[in-house]
Amino acid sequence: MAAQITIQPGDNGQLVVTFPYSSEWVEKIKTVPGRQWQAEKKHWTVPNDAGMVKQLKTLFEGEKVELDPTLCPFYHTLKAVEDELTLRRYSPKTHQVYLAHLKRFLGHFEQAAEAISIEQIRAYFLGLIKQGVSQSYHSQAVSALRFLYREVLHKPQIIENLPRPVREHKRVPAVLSREEVLRLFKAVDNLKHRAILLVIYAAGLRVSEAVHLKVADIDGERHRILVRNGKGGKDRYTIIGNIALEALRNYWRVYRPHDWLFPGSQPDQPLSSRSVQLVFQRALVKAGIHKHATVHTLRHSFATHLLEDGVDVRYIQELMGHEDVRTTQRYTHVSNARLGQVCSPLDQVKEGGGAYEIVEVPF
């Protein structure tokens, strides 16, 4: 591990600078007025004057410097944003994305957000575009800034004329035919891997939703899956047909998961989405399918096959957890009674079964 310089707040208006012995670094720290070597504690102290942190970072430029978060010039601004996001019950993902964008933005200027002009902000975004960032990245950065200036600083006029990028043209998603879906599943030998891919297709799940399923979320009697905290933080029920349910039961008889339906290498943690993506890509190659497809393609295929079977788009919208008309048409609530009349498209695929020991399964 590379040597590291740490800068932390100390007592009596001092900063504490710690690093492994290096004659070069010692000579550098000695150029700072008011520095002192604390022999007992084996660290240096320097006056916490205005601009000192910046001076130290310049002094040790090119080295690995770890700065205490409280010394960040915009620490309190980021903390206020985090608190406001928490109060409004924004998702952890939104916390992560907004704070990362704001940290980059404020770090770029190294000055208070209130002092940054609209001209500087526009120049910042022009720089992002020249760097070739995606439209989604650009849009997220705009959302983060709007949240900061409108909801936290209450200065909406600063970003009033900041445009959001136009919607990116969405291509028609790749869809696997029913025959390709069957070939894909036959190409997966591992019982656990096959079960999770079957469930994603049979229930129209996002991969993040599938890996976060718990054993208790499977209602075998009613052929339902409870999807907790889906996109937008919403819970919903979706279907699971006979074939996928039986595959889950066979998987459970062998693996006996307790909490997470698909645990990762650590039993108390779910399988990672990346692992499922790799499983899918290997199966795609083995099945000889040359379409540009991802695990999410199984979800698109679920919806497409239901539409082909004549299922009303409103029911598909409910099963998929879509919010509005731009995905499956205007949002319409569908009662659980009507959901019971919808069959999983997987059950329309004929496939031979196998002989298994009869063991009672919890779903």
mmCIF file of C-alpha atoms in Angstrom:
data_model
loop_
_atom_site.group_PDB
_atom_site.id
_atom_site.type_symbol
_atom_site.label_atom_id
_atom_site.label_comp_id
_atom_site.label_asym_id
_atom_site.label_seq_id
_atom_site.Cartn_x
_atom_site.Cartn_y
_atom_site.Cartn_z
ATOM 1 C CA MET A 1 0.000 0.000 0.000
ATOM 2 C CA ALA A 2 1.368 3.437 -0.933
ATOM 3 C CA ALA A 3 2.460 5.797 1.828
ATOM 4 C CA GLN A 4 -0.222 8.263 2.816
ATOM 5 C CA ILE A 5 -0.330 11.778 4.258
ATOM 6 C CA THR A 6 -3.294 12.543 6.505
ATOM 7 C CA ILE A 7 -4.550 15.987 7.472
ATOM 8 C CA GLN A 8 -6.946 16.216 10.425
ATOM 9 C CA PRO A 9 -8.277 18.941 12.735
ATOM 10 C CA GLY A 10 -6.343 19.265 15.987
ATOM 11 C CA ASP A 11 -6.648 21.241 19.236
ATOM 12 C CA ASN A 12 -6.178 24.968 19.790
ATOM 13 C CA GLY A 13 -6.662 26.010 16.169
ATOM 14 C CA GLN A 14 -4.123 23.561 14.787
ATOM 15 C CA LEU A 15 -4.106 21.022 11.994
ATOM 16 C CA VAL A 16 -2.490 17.621 12.525
ATOM 17 C CA VAL A 17 -0.342 16.318 9.658
ATOM 18 C CA THR A 18 0.778 12.681 9.824
ATOM 19 C CA PHE A 19 2.922 10.691 7.428
ATOM 20 C CA PRO A 20 5.554 7.898 7.450
ATOM 21 C CA TYR A 21 9.089 9.233 7.713
ATOM 22 C CA SER A 22 10.393 10.692 4.474
ATOM 23 C CA SER A 23 13.245 13.181 4.351
ATOM 24 C CA GLU A 24 11.627 14.812 1.321
ATOM 25 C CA TRP A 25 8.298 15.274 3.109
ATOM 26 C CA VAL A 26 9.997 16.542 6.265
ATOM 27 C CA GLU A 27 11.793 19.203 4.244
ATOM 28 C CA LYS A 28 8.487 20.216 2.667
ATOM 29 C CA ILE A 29 6.596 20.517 5.964
ATOM 30 C CA LYS A 30 9.429 22.630 7.376
ATOM 31 C CA THR A 31 8.632 25.314 4.797
ATOM 32 C CA VAL A 32 5.240 25.929 6.477
ATOM 33 C CA PRO A 33 5.345 28.871 8.918
ATOM 34 C CA GLY A 34 4.383 27.898 12.490
ATOM 35 C CA ARG A 35 4.827 24.150 11.985
ATOM 36 C CA GLN A 36 5.851 22.093 15.023
ATOM 37 C CA TRP A 37 6.985 18.500 15.468
ATOM 38 C CA GLN A 38 5.140 16.746 18.287
ATOM 39 C CA ALA A 39 7.666 14.070 19.290
ATOM 40 C CA GLU A 40 5.432 12.213 21.752
ATOM 41 C CA LYS A 41 2.538 11.889 19.299
ATOM 42 C CA LYS A 42 4.803 11.512 16.269
ATOM 43 C CA HIS A 43 3.003 14.042 14.082
ATOM 44 C CA TRP A 44 3.308 17.624 12.880
ATOM 45 C CA THR A 45 0.987 20.487 13.719
ATOM 46 C CA VAL A 46 0.440 23.590 11.601
ATOM 47 C CA PRO A 47 -1.783 26.634 12.197
ATOM 48 C CA ASN A 48 -5.319 26.145 10.868
ATOM 49 C CA ASP A 49 -5.229 29.475 9.065
ATOM 50 C CA ALA A 50 -7.392 30.407 6.079
ATOM 51 C CA GLY A 51 -6.035 28.657 3.022
ATOM 52 C CA MET A 52 -3.790 26.287 4.997
ATOM 53 C CA VAL A 53 -5.511 23.125 3.767
ATOM 54 C CA LYS A 54 -5.132 24.277 0.178
ATOM 55 C CA GLN A 55 -1.483 25.179 0.840
ATOM 56 C CA LEU A 56 -0.775 21.697 2.237
ATOM 57 C CA LYS A 57 -2.490 19.987 -0.703
ATOM 58 C CA THR A 58 -0.364 22.062 -3.094
ATOM 59 C CA LEU A 59 2.765 21.312 -1.045
ATOM 60 C CA PHE A 60 2.185 17.555 -1.287
ATOM 61 C CA GLU A 61 0.771 17.589 -4.813
ATOM 62 C CA GLY A 62 1.194 14.235 -6.514
ATOM 63 C CA GLU A 63 1.187 12.348 -3.219
ATOM 64 C CA LYS A 64 -1.668 10.368 -1.694
ATOM 65 C CA VAL A 65 -3.264 12.841 0.713
ATOM 66 C CA GLU A 66 -6.257 11.895 2.875
ATOM 67 C CA LEU A 67 -8.210 14.899 4.124
ATOM 68 C CA ASP A 68 -10.599 14.662 7.063
ATOM 69 C CA PRO A 69 -14.112 15.284 5.650
ATOM 70 C CA THR A 70 -14.768 18.074 8.154
ATOM 71 C CA LEU A 71 -11.880 20.044 6.635
ATOM 72 C CA CYS A 72 -13.463 20.008 3.202
ATOM 73 C CA PRO A 73 -14.422 23.638 2.450
ATOM 74 C CA PHE A 74 -17.913 22.529 1.429
ATOM 75 C CA TYR A 75 -18.379 19.831 4.100
ATOM 76 C CA HIS A 76 -21.290 21.617 5.770
ATOM 77 C CA THR A 77 -23.030 22.141 2.425
ATOM 78 C CA LEU A 78 -22.804 18.428 1.586
ATOM 79 C CA LYS A 79 -23.977 17.536 5.097
ATOM 80 C CA ALA A 80 -27.009 19.825 4.677
ATOM 81 C CA VAL A 81 -27.817 18.160 1.342
ATOM 82 C CA GLU A 82 -27.504 14.700 2.886
ATOM 83 C CA ASP A 83 -29.781 15.659 5.781
ATOM 84 C CA GLU A 84 -32.409 17.093 3.420
ATOM 85 C CA LEU A 85 -32.313 13.955 1.255
ATOM 86 C CA THR A 86 -32.793 11.857 4.383
ATOM 87 C CA LEU A 87 -35.724 13.964 5.618
ATOM 88 C CA ARG A 88 -37.421 13.570 2.243
ATOM 89 C CA ARG A 89 -36.778 9.798 2.309
ATOM 90 C CA TYR A 90 -34.828 9.730 -0.934
ATOM 91 C CA SER A 91 -33.337 6.343 -1.817
ATOM 92 C CA PRO A 92 -29.724 5.445 -0.889
ATOM 93 C CA LYS A 93 -28.913 5.430 -4.608
ATOM 94 C CA THR A 94 -30.103 9.041 -4.952
ATOM 95 C CA HIS A 95 -27.976 9.991 -1.920
ATOM 96 C CA GLN A 96 -24.956 8.440 -3.568
ATOM 97 C CA VAL A 97 -25.507 10.000 -6.993
ATOM 98 C CA TYR A 98 -26.403 13.531 -5.832
ATOM 99 C CA LEU A 99 -23.568 13.776 -3.297
ATOM 100 C CA ALA A 100 -21.011 12.475 -5.786
ATOM 101 C CA HIS A 101 -22.066 15.060 -8.394
ATOM 102 C CA LEU A 102 -22.075 17.894 -5.850
ATOM 103 C CA LYS A 103 -18.684 16.906 -4.468
ATOM 104 C CA ARG A 104 -17.203 17.053 -7.980
ATOM 105 C CA PHE A 105 -18.982 20.326 -8.755
ATOM 106 C CA LEU A 106 -17.961 22.126 -5.550
ATOM 107 C CA GLY A 107 -14.460 20.663 -5.657
ATOM 108 C CA HIS A 108 -14.056 22.078 -9.153
ATOM 109 C CA PHE A 109 -14.583 25.649 -7.891
ATOM 110 C CA GLU A 110 -13.303 25.276 -4.298
ATOM 111 C CA GLN A 111 -15.580 28.053 -3.117
ATOM 112 C CA ALA A 112 -18.953 28.437 -1.429
ATOM 113 C CA ALA A 113 -21.884 27.344 -3.604
ATOM 114 C CA GLU A 114 -23.613 30.700 -3.058
ATOM 115 C CA ALA A 115 -20.624 32.481 -4.604
ATOM 116 C CA ILE A 116 -20.661 30.478 -7.845
ATOM 117 C CA SER A 117 -22.327 32.406 -10.671
ATOM 118 C CA ILE A 118 -24.665 31.049 -13.335
ATOM 119 C CA GLU A 119 -21.971 31.848 -15.915
ATOM 120 C CA GLN A 120 -19.518 29.614 -14.023
ATOM 121 C CA ILE A 121 -22.140 26.863 -13.732
ATOM 122 C CA ARG A 122 -22.896 26.953 -17.453
ATOM 123 C CA ALA A 123 -19.158 26.842 -18.216
ATOM 124 C CA TYR A 124 -18.869 23.812 -15.911
ATOM 125 C CA PHE A 125 -21.556 21.934 -17.858
ATOM 126 C CA LEU A 126 -20.061 22.946 -21.199
ATOM 127 C CA GLY A 127 -16.835 21.376 -19.915
ATOM 128 C CA LEU A 128 -18.675 18.165 -19.058
ATOM 129 C CA ILE A 129 -20.146 17.980 -22.558
ATOM 130 C CA LYS A 130 -16.696 18.498 -24.115
ATOM 131 C CA GLN A 131 -15.422 15.636 -21.948
ATOM 132 C CA GLY A 132 -18.030 13.431 -23.607
ATOM 133 C CA VAL A 133 -20.190 12.555 -20.597
ATOM 134 C CA SER A 134 -23.480 10.795 -21.349
ATOM 135 C CA GLN A 135 -26.830 12.574 -21.390
ATOM 136 C CA SER A 136 -27.942 10.611 -18.319
ATOM 137 C CA TYR A 137 -24.817 11.737 -16.412
ATOM 138 C CA HIS A 138 -25.478 15.325 -17.524
ATOM 139 C CA SER A 139 -29.128 15.105 -16.437
ATOM 140 C CA GLN A 140 -28.204 13.650 -13.022
ATOM 141 C CA ALA A 141 -25.736 16.491 -12.447
ATOM 142 C CA VAL A 142 -28.436 19.063 -13.270
ATOM 143 C CA SER A 143 -30.865 17.343 -10.866
ATOM 144 C CA ALA A 144 -28.258 17.390 -8.095
ATOM 145 C CA LEU A 145 -27.590 21.108 -8.579
ATOM 146 C CA ARG A 146 -31.291 21.949 -8.686
ATOM 147 C CA PHE A 147 -31.786 20.098 -5.414
ATOM 148 C CA LEU A 148 -28.877 21.988 -3.809
ATOM 149 C CA TYR A 149 -29.912 25.469 -4.899
ATOM 150 C CA ARG A 150 -33.686 25.063 -4.623
ATOM 151 C CA GLU A 151 -34.218 22.807 -1.629
ATOM 152 C CA VAL A 152 -31.134 23.406 0.526
ATOM 153 C CA LEU A 153 -29.783 26.895 -0.194
ATOM 154 C CA HIS A 154 -33.183 28.333 -1.231
ATOM 155 C CA LYS A 155 -31.566 30.265 -4.069
ATOM 156 C CA PRO A 156 -33.417 28.944 -7.142
ATOM 157 C CA GLN A 157 -32.557 32.054 -9.153
ATOM 158 C CA ILE A 158 -28.954 30.868 -9.483
ATOM 159 C CA ILE A 159 -29.951 27.855 -11.585
ATOM 160 C CA GLU A 160 -33.233 29.208 -12.961
ATOM 161 C CA ASN A 161 -31.946 29.241 -16.532
ATOM 162 C CA LEU A 162 -29.862 26.077 -16.333
ATOM 163 C CA PRO A 163 -31.231 23.798 -19.096
ATOM 164 C CA ARG A 164 -31.699 20.079 -18.724
ATOM 165 C CA PRO A 165 -30.477 17.996 -21.693
ATOM 166 C CA VAL A 166 -33.129 16.850 -24.136
ATOM 167 C CA ARG A 167 -34.304 13.288 -23.734
ATOM 168 C CA GLU A 168 -31.937 10.768 -25.213
ATOM 169 C CA HIS A 169 -33.416 8.852 -28.115
ATOM 170 C CA LYS A 170 -34.341 5.423 -26.789
ATOM 171 C CA ARG A 171 -33.745 2.511 -29.090
ATOM 172 C CA VAL A 172 -36.163 -0.368 -29.334
ATOM 173 C CA PRO A 173 -34.898 -2.898 -26.761
ATOM 174 C CA ALA A 174 -33.668 -6.296 -27.839
ATOM 175 C CA VAL A 175 -36.193 -9.073 -27.238
ATOM 176 C CA LEU A 176 -35.544 -12.814 -27.234
ATOM 177 C CA SER A 177 -37.993 -15.089 -29.002
ATOM 178 C CA ARG A 178 -39.657 -17.827 -26.967
ATOM 179 C CA GLU A 179 -37.430 -20.393 -28.647
ATOM 180 C CA GLU A 180 -34.322 -18.366 -27.712
ATOM 181 C CA VAL A 181 -35.542 -18.079 -24.123
ATOM 182 C CA LEU A 182 -35.845 -21.864 -23.937
ATOM 183 C CA ARG A 183 -32.371 -22.370 -25.447
ATOM 184 C CA LEU A 184 -30.930 -19.915 -22.964
ATOM 185 C CA PHE A 185 -32.364 -21.743 -19.948
ATOM 186 C CA LYS A 186 -31.196 -25.106 -21.289
ATOM 187 C CA ALA A 187 -27.667 -23.692 -21.523
ATOM 188 C CA VAL A 188 -27.531 -23.092 -17.746
ATOM 189 C CA ASP A 189 -26.575 -26.182 -15.737
ATOM 190 C CA ASN A 190 -26.164 -24.623 -12.297
ATOM 191 C CA LEU A 191 -29.445 -24.982 -10.376
ATOM 192 C CA LYS A 192 -29.135 -21.626 -8.598
ATOM 193 C CA HIS A 193 -28.173 -19.694 -11.719
ATOM 194 C CA ARG A 194 -30.954 -21.279 -13.740
ATOM 195 C CA ALA A 195 -33.515 -20.506 -11.026
ATOM 196 C CA ILE A 196 -32.684 -16.801 -10.865
ATOM 197 C CA LEU A 197 -32.793 -16.366 -14.664
ATOM 198 C CA LEU A 198 -36.104 -18.234 -14.808
ATOM 199 C CA VAL A 199 -37.575 -15.995 -12.104
ATOM 200 C CA ILE A 200 -36.391 -12.793 -13.846
ATOM 201 C CA TYR A 201 -38.159 -13.824 -17.062
ATOM 202 C CA ALA A 202 -41.221 -15.483 -15.523
ATOM 203 C CA ALA A 203 -41.963 -12.503 -13.259
ATOM 204 C CA GLY A 204 -40.583 -9.629 -15.373
ATOM 205 C CA LEU A 205 -38.111 -8.548 -12.698
ATOM 206 C CA ARG A 206 -35.231 -6.127 -12.808
ATOM 207 C CA VAL A 207 -31.985 -7.875 -11.880
ATOM 208 C CA SER A 208 -31.676 -5.711 -8.740
ATOM 209 C CA GLU A 209 -35.171 -6.822 -7.700
ATOM 210 C CA ALA A 210 -34.351 -10.496 -8.277
ATOM 211 C CA VAL A 211 -31.160 -10.534 -6.211
ATOM 212 C CA HIS A 212 -32.948 -8.792 -3.324
ATOM 213 C CA LEU A 213 -35.768 -11.315 -3.115
ATOM 214 C CA LYS A 214 -36.212 -13.072 0.208
ATOM 215 C CA VAL A 215 -37.596 -16.544 0.779
ATOM 216 C CA ALA A 216 -40.633 -14.980 2.480
ATOM 217 C CA ASP A 217 -41.418 -12.958 -0.669
ATOM 218 C CA ILE A 218 -42.470 -16.073 -2.598
ATOM 219 C CA ASP A 219 -46.155 -16.938 -2.222
ATOM 220 C CA GLY A 220 -46.343 -20.366 -3.814
ATOM 221 C CA GLU A 221 -50.000 -20.926 -3.006
ATOM 222 C CA ARG A 222 -51.152 -17.773 -4.833
ATOM 223 C CA HIS A 223 -48.366 -17.857 -7.461
ATOM 224 C CA ARG A 224 -47.204 -14.367 -6.478
ATOM 225 C CA ILE A 225 -43.896 -12.653 -5.794
ATOM 226 C CA LEU A 226 -43.735 -9.613 -3.547
ATOM 227 C CA VAL A 227 -41.197 -7.166 -4.969
ATOM 228 C CA ARG A 228 -40.049 -4.907 -2.142
ATOM 229 C CA ASN A 229 -38.687 -1.422 -2.693
ATOM 230 C CA GLY A 230 -38.659 -1.569 -6.475
ATOM 231 C CA LYS A 231 -37.836 1.413 -8.688
ATOM 232 C CA GLY A 232 -39.209 4.551 -7.054
ATOM 233 C CA GLY A 233 -39.203 2.828 -3.657
ATOM 234 C CA LYS A 234 -42.510 1.057 -4.376
ATOM 235 C CA ASP A 235 -43.633 -2.442 -3.425
ATOM 236 C CA ARG A 236 -45.670 -4.486 -5.893
ATOM 237 C CA TYR A 237 -46.876 -7.989 -6.581
ATOM 238 C CA THR A 238 -46.027 -9.815 -9.759
ATOM 239 C CA ILE A 239 -46.730 -13.308 -11.036
ATOM 240 C CA ILE A 240 -44.670 -16.476 -10.985
ATOM 241 C CA GLY A 241 -45.859 -19.384 -13.085
ATOM 242 C CA ASN A 242 -45.705 -23.099 -12.390
ATOM 243 C CA ILE A 243 -42.431 -23.809 -14.181
ATOM 244 C CA ALA A 244 -40.456 -21.051 -12.441
ATOM 245 C CA LEU A 245 -42.051 -21.890 -9.091
ATOM 246 C CA GLU A 246 -41.107 -25.551 -9.434
ATOM 247 C CA ALA A 247 -37.553 -24.543 -10.426
ATOM 248 C CA LEU A 248 -37.378 -22.395 -7.287
ATOM 249 C CA ARG A 249 -38.605 -25.265 -5.147
ATOM 250 C CA ASN A 250 -36.028 -27.638 -6.615
ATOM 251 C CA TYR A 251 -33.318 -25.028 -6.033
ATOM 252 C CA TRP A 252 -34.456 -24.502 -2.434
ATOM 253 C CA ARG A 253 -34.388 -28.266 -1.705
ATOM 254 C CA VAL A 254 -30.684 -28.326 -2.603
ATOM 255 C CA TYR A 255 -29.413 -24.962 -1.326
ATOM 256 C CA ARG A 256 -31.836 -24.350 1.600
ATOM 257 C CA PRO A 257 -31.484 -20.525 1.723
ATOM 258 C CA HIS A 258 -32.867 -19.002 4.933
ATOM 259 C CA ASP A 259 -33.275 -15.253 4.404
ATOM 260 C CA TRP A 260 -32.053 -14.069 1.006
ATOM 261 C CA LEU A 261 -33.521 -16.283 -1.709
ATOM 262 C CA PHE A 262 -30.280 -15.990 -3.702
ATOM 263 C CA PRO A 263 -27.463 -15.352 -1.210
ATOM 264 C CA GLY A 264 -23.978 -14.424 -2.367
ATOM 265 C CA SER A 265 -20.667 -15.851 -1.145
ATOM 266 C CA GLN A 266 -21.564 -14.394 2.256
ATOM 267 C CA PRO A 267 -24.913 -15.891 3.390
ATOM 268 C CA ASP A 268 -26.013 -12.606 4.967
ATOM 269 C CA GLN A 269 -25.552 -10.732 1.681
ATOM 270 C CA PRO A 270 -27.532 -11.147 -1.568
ATOM 271 C CA LEU A 271 -25.962 -12.306 -4.809
ATOM 272 C CA SER A 272 -24.520 -9.363 -6.746
ATOM 273 C CA SER A 273 -26.198 -8.078 -9.903
ATOM 274 C CA ARG A 274 -22.831 -8.333 -11.642
ATOM 275 C CA SER A 275 -22.703 -12.084 -10.949
ATOM 276 C CA VAL A 276 -26.107 -12.544 -12.603
ATOM 277 C CA GLN A 277 -24.991 -10.510 -15.622
ATOM 278 C CA LEU A 278 -21.967 -12.784 -16.045
ATOM 279 C CA VAL A 279 -24.127 -15.901 -15.755
ATOM 280 C CA PHE A 280 -26.456 -14.520 -18.425
ATOM 281 C CA GLN A 281 -23.641 -13.627 -20.816
ATOM 282 C CA ARG A 282 -22.088 -17.092 -20.498
ATOM 283 C CA ALA A 283 -25.484 -18.713 -21.169
ATOM 284 C CA LEU A 284 -26.004 -16.447 -24.204
ATOM 285 C CA VAL A 285 -22.734 -17.626 -25.739
ATOM 286 C CA LYS A 286 -23.378 -21.272 -24.901
ATOM 287 C CA ALA A 287 -26.888 -21.087 -26.405
ATOM 288 C CA GLY A 288 -25.501 -19.588 -29.615
ATOM 289 C CA ILE A 289 -27.614 -16.432 -29.341
ATOM 290 C CA HIS A 290 -25.911 -13.533 -31.099
ATOM 291 C CA LYS A 291 -28.287 -10.696 -30.207
ATOM 292 C CA HIS A 292 -26.948 -7.795 -28.178
ATOM 293 C CA ALA A 293 -28.761 -8.707 -24.976
ATOM 294 C CA THR A 294 -28.393 -8.282 -21.212
ATOM 295 C CA VAL A 295 -30.248 -9.742 -18.241
ATOM 296 C CA HIS A 296 -32.695 -6.840 -18.630
ATOM 297 C CA THR A 297 -33.606 -8.310 -22.035
ATOM 298 C CA LEU A 298 -35.434 -11.085 -20.164
ATOM 299 C CA ARG A 299 -37.668 -8.426 -18.606
ATOM 300 C CA HIS A 300 -38.350 -6.854 -22.015
ATOM 301 C CA SER A 301 -39.109 -10.318 -23.381
ATOM 302 C CA PHE A 302 -41.561 -10.973 -20.537
ATOM 303 C CA ALA A 303 -43.576 -7.854 -21.417
ATOM 304 C CA THR A 304 -43.417 -8.449 -25.170
ATOM 305 C CA HIS A 305 -44.562 -12.062 -24.894
ATOM 306 C CA LEU A 306 -47.462 -11.085 -22.650
ATOM 307 C CA LEU A 307 -48.541 -8.460 -25.183
ATOM 308 C CA GLU A 308 -48.331 -11.088 -27.930
ATOM 309 C CA ASP A 309 -50.580 -13.304 -25.810
ATOM 310 C CA GLY A 310 -53.186 -10.538 -25.711
ATOM 311 C CA VAL A 311 -52.727 -9.466 -22.096
ATOM 312 C CA ASP A 312 -54.033 -5.927 -21.482
ATOM 313 C CA VAL A 313 -51.217 -3.386 -21.302
ATOM 314 C CA ARG A 314 -52.592 -2.093 -17.987
ATOM 315 C CA TYR A 315 -51.944 -5.433 -16.333
ATOM 316 C CA ILE A 316 -48.450 -5.598 -17.780
ATOM 317 C CA GLN A 317 -47.786 -2.092 -16.472
ATOM 318 C CA GLU A 318 -48.762 -3.203 -12.976
ATOM 319 C CA LEU A 319 -46.649 -6.347 -13.132
ATOM 320 C CA MET A 320 -43.619 -4.433 -14.402
ATOM 321 C CA GLY A 321 -43.967 -1.616 -11.875
ATOM 322 C CA HIS A 322 -43.993 1.093 -14.561
ATOM 323 C CA GLU A 323 -44.967 4.594 -13.526
ATOM 324 C CA ASP A 324 -46.426 6.278 -16.604
ATOM 325 C CA VAL A 325 -47.478 6.144 -20.257
ATOM 326 C CA ARG A 326 -43.946 6.518 -21.612
ATOM 327 C CA THR A 327 -43.173 2.978 -20.567
ATOM 328 C CA THR A 328 -46.374 0.997 -20.869
ATOM 329 C CA GLN A 329 -49.088 3.699 -21.062
ATOM 330 C CA ARG A 330 -50.803 5.796 -18.462
ATOM 331 C CA TYR A 331 -50.398 4.420 -14.953
ATOM 332 C CA THR A 332 -53.445 2.368 -13.926
ATOM 333 C CA HIS A 333 -53.894 0.399 -10.743
ATOM 334 C CA VAL A 334 -54.875 -3.213 -11.316
ATOM 335 C CA SER A 335 -56.550 -5.208 -8.551
ATOM 336 C CA ASN A 336 -54.972 -8.391 -7.208
ATOM 337 C CA ALA A 337 -58.066 -10.307 -8.318
ATOM 338 C CA ARG A 338 -57.363 -9.513 -11.978
ATOM 339 C CA LEU A 339 -53.650 -10.337 -11.548
ATOM 340 C CA GLY A 340 -54.699 -13.875 -10.685
ATOM 341 C CA GLN A 341 -56.006 -14.316 -14.236
ATOM 342 C CA VAL A 342 -52.606 -13.582 -15.821
ATOM 343 C CA CYS A 343 -50.314 -16.555 -16.530
ATOM 344 C CA SER A 344 -46.534 -16.326 -16.724
ATOM 345 C CA PRO A 345 -45.313 -16.611 -20.344
ATOM 346 C CA LEU A 346 -42.802 -19.201 -19.120
ATOM 347 C CA ASP A 347 -45.691 -21.618 -18.570
ATOM 348 C CA GLN A 348 -46.381 -21.519 -22.315
ATOM 349 C CA VAL A 349 -42.947 -23.051 -22.980
ATOM 350 C CA LYS A 350 -42.983 -26.847 -22.976
ATOM 351 C CA GLU A 351 -40.103 -28.433 -21.138
ATOM 352 C CA GLY A 352 -39.562 -31.882 -19.693
ATOM 353 C CA GLY A 353 -39.293 -32.209 -15.926
ATOM 354 C CA GLY A 354 -37.096 -34.366 -13.735
ATOM 355 C CA ALA A 355 -37.495 -36.583 -10.693
ATOM 356 C CA TYR A 356 -36.798 -34.967 -7.323
ATOM 357 C CA GLU A 357 -37.055 -36.075 -3.725
ATOM 358 C CA ILE A 358 -40.274 -34.764 -2.198
ATOM 359 C CA VAL A 359 -39.241 -32.232 0.462
ATOM 360 C CA GLU A 360 -41.543 -29.621 1.954
ATOM 361 C CA VAL A 361 -40.616 -26.158 0.697
ATOM 362 C CA PRO A 362 -41.583 -22.920 2.547
ATOM 363 C CA PHE A 363 -43.339 -21.436 -0.506
#
